Tab-separated table of C-alpha atoms in Angstrom:
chain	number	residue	atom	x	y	z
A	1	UNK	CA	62.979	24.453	11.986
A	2	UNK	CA	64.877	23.851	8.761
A	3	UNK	CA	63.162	25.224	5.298
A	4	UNK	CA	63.651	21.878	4.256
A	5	UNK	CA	62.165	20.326	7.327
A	6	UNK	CA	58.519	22.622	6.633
A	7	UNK	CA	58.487	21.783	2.495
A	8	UNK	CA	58.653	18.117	3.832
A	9	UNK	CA	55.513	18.975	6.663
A	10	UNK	CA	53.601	20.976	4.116
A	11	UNK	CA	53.751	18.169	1.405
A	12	UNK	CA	53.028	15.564	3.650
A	13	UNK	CA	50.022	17.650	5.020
A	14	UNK	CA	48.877	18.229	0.872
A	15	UNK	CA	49.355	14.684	0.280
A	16	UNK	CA	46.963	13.577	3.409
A	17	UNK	CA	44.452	16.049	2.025
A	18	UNK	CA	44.492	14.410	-1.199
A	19	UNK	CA	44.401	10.820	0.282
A	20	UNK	CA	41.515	12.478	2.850
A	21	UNK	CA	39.301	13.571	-0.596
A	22	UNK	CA	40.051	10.790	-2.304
A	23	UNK	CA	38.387	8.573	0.658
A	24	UNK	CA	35.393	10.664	0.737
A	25	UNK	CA	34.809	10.369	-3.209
A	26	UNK	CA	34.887	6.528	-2.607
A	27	UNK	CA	32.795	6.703	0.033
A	28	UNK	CA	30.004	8.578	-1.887
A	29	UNK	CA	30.409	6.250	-5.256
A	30	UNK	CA	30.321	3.119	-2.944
A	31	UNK	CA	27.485	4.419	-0.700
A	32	UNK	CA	25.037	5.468	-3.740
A	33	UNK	CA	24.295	1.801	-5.172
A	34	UNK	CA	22.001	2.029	-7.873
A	35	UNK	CA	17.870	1.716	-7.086
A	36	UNK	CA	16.397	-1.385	-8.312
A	37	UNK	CA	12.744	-1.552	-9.220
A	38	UNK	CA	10.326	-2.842	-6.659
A	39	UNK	CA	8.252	-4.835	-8.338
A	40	UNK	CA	4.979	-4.914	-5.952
A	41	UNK	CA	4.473	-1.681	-6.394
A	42	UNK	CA	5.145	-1.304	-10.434
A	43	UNK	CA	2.042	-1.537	-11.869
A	44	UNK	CA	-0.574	-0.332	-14.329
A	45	UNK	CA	-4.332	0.579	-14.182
A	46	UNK	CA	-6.706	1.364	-16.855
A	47	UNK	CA	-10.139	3.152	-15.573
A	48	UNK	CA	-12.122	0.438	-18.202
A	49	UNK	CA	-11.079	-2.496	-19.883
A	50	UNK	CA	-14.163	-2.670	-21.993
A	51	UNK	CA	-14.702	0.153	-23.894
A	52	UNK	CA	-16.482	1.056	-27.247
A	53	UNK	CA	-15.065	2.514	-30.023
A	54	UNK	CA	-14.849	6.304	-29.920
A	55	UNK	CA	-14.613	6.554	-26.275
A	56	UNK	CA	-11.187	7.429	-24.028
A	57	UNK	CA	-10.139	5.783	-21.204
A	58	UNK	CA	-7.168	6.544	-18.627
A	59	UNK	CA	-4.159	4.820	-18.278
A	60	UNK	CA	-2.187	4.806	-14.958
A	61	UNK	CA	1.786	3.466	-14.346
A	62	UNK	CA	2.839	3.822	-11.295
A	63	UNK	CA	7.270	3.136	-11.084
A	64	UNK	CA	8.520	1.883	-7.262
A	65	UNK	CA	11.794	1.249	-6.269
A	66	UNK	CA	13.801	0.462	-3.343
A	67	UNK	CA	15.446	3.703	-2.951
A	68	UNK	CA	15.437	7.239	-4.314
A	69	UNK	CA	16.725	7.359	-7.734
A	70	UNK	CA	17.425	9.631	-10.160
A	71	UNK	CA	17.300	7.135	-13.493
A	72	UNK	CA	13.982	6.043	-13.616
A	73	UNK	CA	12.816	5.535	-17.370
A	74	UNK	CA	9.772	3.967	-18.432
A	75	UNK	CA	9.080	2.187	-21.920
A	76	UNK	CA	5.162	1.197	-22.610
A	77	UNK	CA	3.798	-0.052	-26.180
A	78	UNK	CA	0.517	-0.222	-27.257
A	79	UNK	CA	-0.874	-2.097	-30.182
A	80	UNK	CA	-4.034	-3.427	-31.906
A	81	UNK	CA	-7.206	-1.651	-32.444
A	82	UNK	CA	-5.504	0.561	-35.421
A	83	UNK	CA	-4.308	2.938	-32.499
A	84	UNK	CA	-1.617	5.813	-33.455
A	85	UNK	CA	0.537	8.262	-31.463
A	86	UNK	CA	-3.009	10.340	-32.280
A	87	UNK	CA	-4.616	8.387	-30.600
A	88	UNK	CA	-2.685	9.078	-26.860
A	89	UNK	CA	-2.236	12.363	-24.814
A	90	UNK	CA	-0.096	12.108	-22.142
A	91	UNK	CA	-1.998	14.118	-18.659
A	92	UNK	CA	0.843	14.166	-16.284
A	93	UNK	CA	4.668	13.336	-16.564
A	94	UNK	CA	4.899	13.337	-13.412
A	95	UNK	CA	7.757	15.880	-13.625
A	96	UNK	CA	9.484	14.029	-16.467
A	97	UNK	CA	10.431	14.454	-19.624
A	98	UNK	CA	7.835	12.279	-22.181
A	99	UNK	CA	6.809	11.740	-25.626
A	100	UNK	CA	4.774	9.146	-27.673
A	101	UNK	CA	5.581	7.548	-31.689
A	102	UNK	CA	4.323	4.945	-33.569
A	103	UNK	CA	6.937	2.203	-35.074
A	104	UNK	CA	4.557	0.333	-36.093
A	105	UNK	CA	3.484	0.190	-32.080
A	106	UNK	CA	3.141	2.963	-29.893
A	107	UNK	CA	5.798	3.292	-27.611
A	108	UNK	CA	5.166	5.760	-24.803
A	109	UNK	CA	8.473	6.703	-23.339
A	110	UNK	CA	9.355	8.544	-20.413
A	111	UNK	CA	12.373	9.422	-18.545
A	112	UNK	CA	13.216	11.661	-15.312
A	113	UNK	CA	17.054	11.558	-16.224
A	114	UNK	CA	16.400	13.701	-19.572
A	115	UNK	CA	14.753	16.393	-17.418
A	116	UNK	CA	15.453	17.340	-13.636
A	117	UNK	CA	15.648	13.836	-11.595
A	118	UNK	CA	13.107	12.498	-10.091
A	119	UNK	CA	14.807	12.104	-6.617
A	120	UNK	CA	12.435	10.077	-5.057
A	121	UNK	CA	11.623	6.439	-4.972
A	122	UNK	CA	8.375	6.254	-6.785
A	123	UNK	CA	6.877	7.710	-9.713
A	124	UNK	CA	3.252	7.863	-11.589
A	125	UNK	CA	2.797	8.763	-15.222
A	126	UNK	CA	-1.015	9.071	-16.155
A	127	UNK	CA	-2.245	9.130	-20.282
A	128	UNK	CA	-5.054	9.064	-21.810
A	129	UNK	CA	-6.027	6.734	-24.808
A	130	UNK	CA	-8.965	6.752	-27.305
A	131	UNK	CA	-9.872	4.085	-29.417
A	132	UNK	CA	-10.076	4.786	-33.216
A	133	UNK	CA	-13.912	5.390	-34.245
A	134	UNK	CA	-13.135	2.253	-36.680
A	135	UNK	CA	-12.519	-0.016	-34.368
A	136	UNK	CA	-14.534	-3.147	-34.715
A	137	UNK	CA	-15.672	-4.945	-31.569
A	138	UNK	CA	-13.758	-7.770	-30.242
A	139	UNK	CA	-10.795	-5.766	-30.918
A	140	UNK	CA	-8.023	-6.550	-27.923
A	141	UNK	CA	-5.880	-3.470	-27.304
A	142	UNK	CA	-2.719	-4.641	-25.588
A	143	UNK	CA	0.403	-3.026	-23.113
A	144	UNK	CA	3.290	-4.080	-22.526
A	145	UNK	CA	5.762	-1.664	-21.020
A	146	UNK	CA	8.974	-1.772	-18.612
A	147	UNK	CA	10.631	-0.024	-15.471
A	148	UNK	CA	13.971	0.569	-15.894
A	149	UNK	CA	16.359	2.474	-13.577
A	150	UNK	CA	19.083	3.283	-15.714
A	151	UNK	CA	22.064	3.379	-12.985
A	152	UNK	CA	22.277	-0.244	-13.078
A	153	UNK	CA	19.939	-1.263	-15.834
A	154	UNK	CA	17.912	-3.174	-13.487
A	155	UNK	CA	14.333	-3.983	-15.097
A	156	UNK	CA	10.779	-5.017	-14.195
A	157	UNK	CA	7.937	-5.545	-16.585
A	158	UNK	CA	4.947	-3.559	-15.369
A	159	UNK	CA	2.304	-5.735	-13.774
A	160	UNK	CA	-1.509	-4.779	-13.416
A	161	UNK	CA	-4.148	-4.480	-16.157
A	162	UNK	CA	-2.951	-5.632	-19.785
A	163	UNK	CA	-5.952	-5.257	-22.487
A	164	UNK	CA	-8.334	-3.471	-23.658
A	165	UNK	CA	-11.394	-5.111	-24.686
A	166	UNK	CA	-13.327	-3.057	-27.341
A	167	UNK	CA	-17.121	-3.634	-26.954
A	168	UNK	CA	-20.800	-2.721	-28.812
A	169	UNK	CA	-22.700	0.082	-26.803
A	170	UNK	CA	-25.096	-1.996	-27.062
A	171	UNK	CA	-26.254	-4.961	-25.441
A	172	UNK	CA	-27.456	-8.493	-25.451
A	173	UNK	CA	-27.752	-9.812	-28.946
A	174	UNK	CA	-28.098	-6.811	-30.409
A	175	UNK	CA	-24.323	-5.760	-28.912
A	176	UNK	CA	-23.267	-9.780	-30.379
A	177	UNK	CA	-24.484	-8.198	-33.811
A	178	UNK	CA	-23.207	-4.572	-34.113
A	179	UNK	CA	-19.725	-5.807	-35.131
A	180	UNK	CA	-18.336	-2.439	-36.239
A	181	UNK	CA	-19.124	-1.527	-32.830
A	182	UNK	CA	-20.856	1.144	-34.151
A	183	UNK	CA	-24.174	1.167	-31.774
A	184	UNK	CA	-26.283	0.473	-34.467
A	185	UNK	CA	-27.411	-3.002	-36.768
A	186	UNK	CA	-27.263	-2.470	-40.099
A	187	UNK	CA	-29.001	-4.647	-42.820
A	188	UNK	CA	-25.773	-6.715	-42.970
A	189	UNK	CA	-25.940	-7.083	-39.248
A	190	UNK	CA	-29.276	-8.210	-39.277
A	191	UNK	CA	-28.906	-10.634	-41.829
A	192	UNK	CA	-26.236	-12.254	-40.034
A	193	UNK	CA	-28.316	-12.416	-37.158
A	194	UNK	CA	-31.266	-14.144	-39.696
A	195	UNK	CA	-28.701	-16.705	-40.724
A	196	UNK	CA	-28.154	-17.974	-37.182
A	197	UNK	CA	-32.035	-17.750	-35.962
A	198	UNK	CA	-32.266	-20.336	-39.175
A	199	UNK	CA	-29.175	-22.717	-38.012
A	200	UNK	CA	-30.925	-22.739	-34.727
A	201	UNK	CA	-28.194	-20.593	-33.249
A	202	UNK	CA	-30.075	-17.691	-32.153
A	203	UNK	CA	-33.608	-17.600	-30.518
A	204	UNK	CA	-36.655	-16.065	-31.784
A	205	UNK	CA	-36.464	-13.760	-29.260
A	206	UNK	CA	-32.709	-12.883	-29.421
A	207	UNK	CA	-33.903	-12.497	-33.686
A	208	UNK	CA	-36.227	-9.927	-32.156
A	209	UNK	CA	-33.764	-7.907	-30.414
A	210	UNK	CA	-31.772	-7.447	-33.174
A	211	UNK	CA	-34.655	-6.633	-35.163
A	212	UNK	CA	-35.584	-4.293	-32.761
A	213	UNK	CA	-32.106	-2.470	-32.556
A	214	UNK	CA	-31.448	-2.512	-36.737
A	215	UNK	CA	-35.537	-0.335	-36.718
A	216	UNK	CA	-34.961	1.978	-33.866
């Protein structure tokens, strides 16, 4: 065999190589199609949409999608109810990378592509929210958030619980009254309630629970 005849062989052997890797690159890129979110199983739960002022309730998102992924983001806002980034502590990341502002909402984002990679097809991210002290009752606290994975930008708005109501620890007429939310009837309060009782829009009796709330 000719020196000439094995330069020939061994480039046409490199060249197949090449062509051989290049086949297998495609391969991967084709086979690895971006996740897209599964919206059935995106959603959110709050443990109590009625809440009084002061008190902290937990938030739950839960991402799906229809294959493992390593670009799941999530994007939430909150607003009303004079809630701040103070105002939110995030309990589990779920292995992510996560952090919470205010502009002027509070945007709660989260992303597994800034930290490790979530490689998996689902993910939960759990926070915790208190309403401001000064929140008056019949204060709506809204969320609105997003599932993103970022491989092919495909979106789904999370589904599930929405508001928060903010409530009186008290009740009956006396929790229609406290409208700082405060758990106690001032002499404002009270005269608001005396007002109705003499429009004939509150009961003698309903008057009386008031009454009874602003003396204990």
């Amino acid at each position: 065999m000719s020196i000439k005849t094995i330069i020939t062989d061994y480039r046409a052997g490199a060249l197949l190589l090449v062509l051989l890797a290049v086949i297998a690159c495609l391969s991967i890129f084709l086979g690895s199609a971006a996740a897209t979110v599964d919206e059935a199983s995106t959603e959110r739960v709050i443990s109590d949409t009625e809440v009084s002022s002061g008190e902290t309730v937990t938030v739950t998102v839960t991402g799906g999608f229809n294959e493992t992924t390593d670009d799941a983001k999530l994007v939430e806002s909150v607003s009303g109810g004079k809630v701040s980034d103070d105002n939110i502590t995030i309990t589990d990341a779920d292995g992510g990378l996560s952090f919470v502002s205010s502009d002027p909402a509070v945007d709660i984002t989260w992303n597994d592509q800034l930290n490790t990679g979530l490689s998996s097809d689902s993910f939960t991210v759990e926070y915790e929210i208190t309403v401001p002290e000064d929140t008056s009752v019949n204060t709506t606290i809204t969320f609105n958030g997003d599932v993103t994975d970022d491989s092919d930008s495909d979106t789904a708005t999370i589904g599930g619980d929405t508001q928060i109501e903010v409530v009186s620890p008290l009740t009956g007429p006396a929790g229609e009254y406290d409208m700082n939310g405060d758990g106690e009837i001032s002499i404002s309060e009270l005269g608001t309630a005396g007002s109705d009782f003499a429009r004939g829009e509150l009961s003698i009796s309903e008057l009386g629970e008031v009454g009874a709330a602003f003396a204990s």
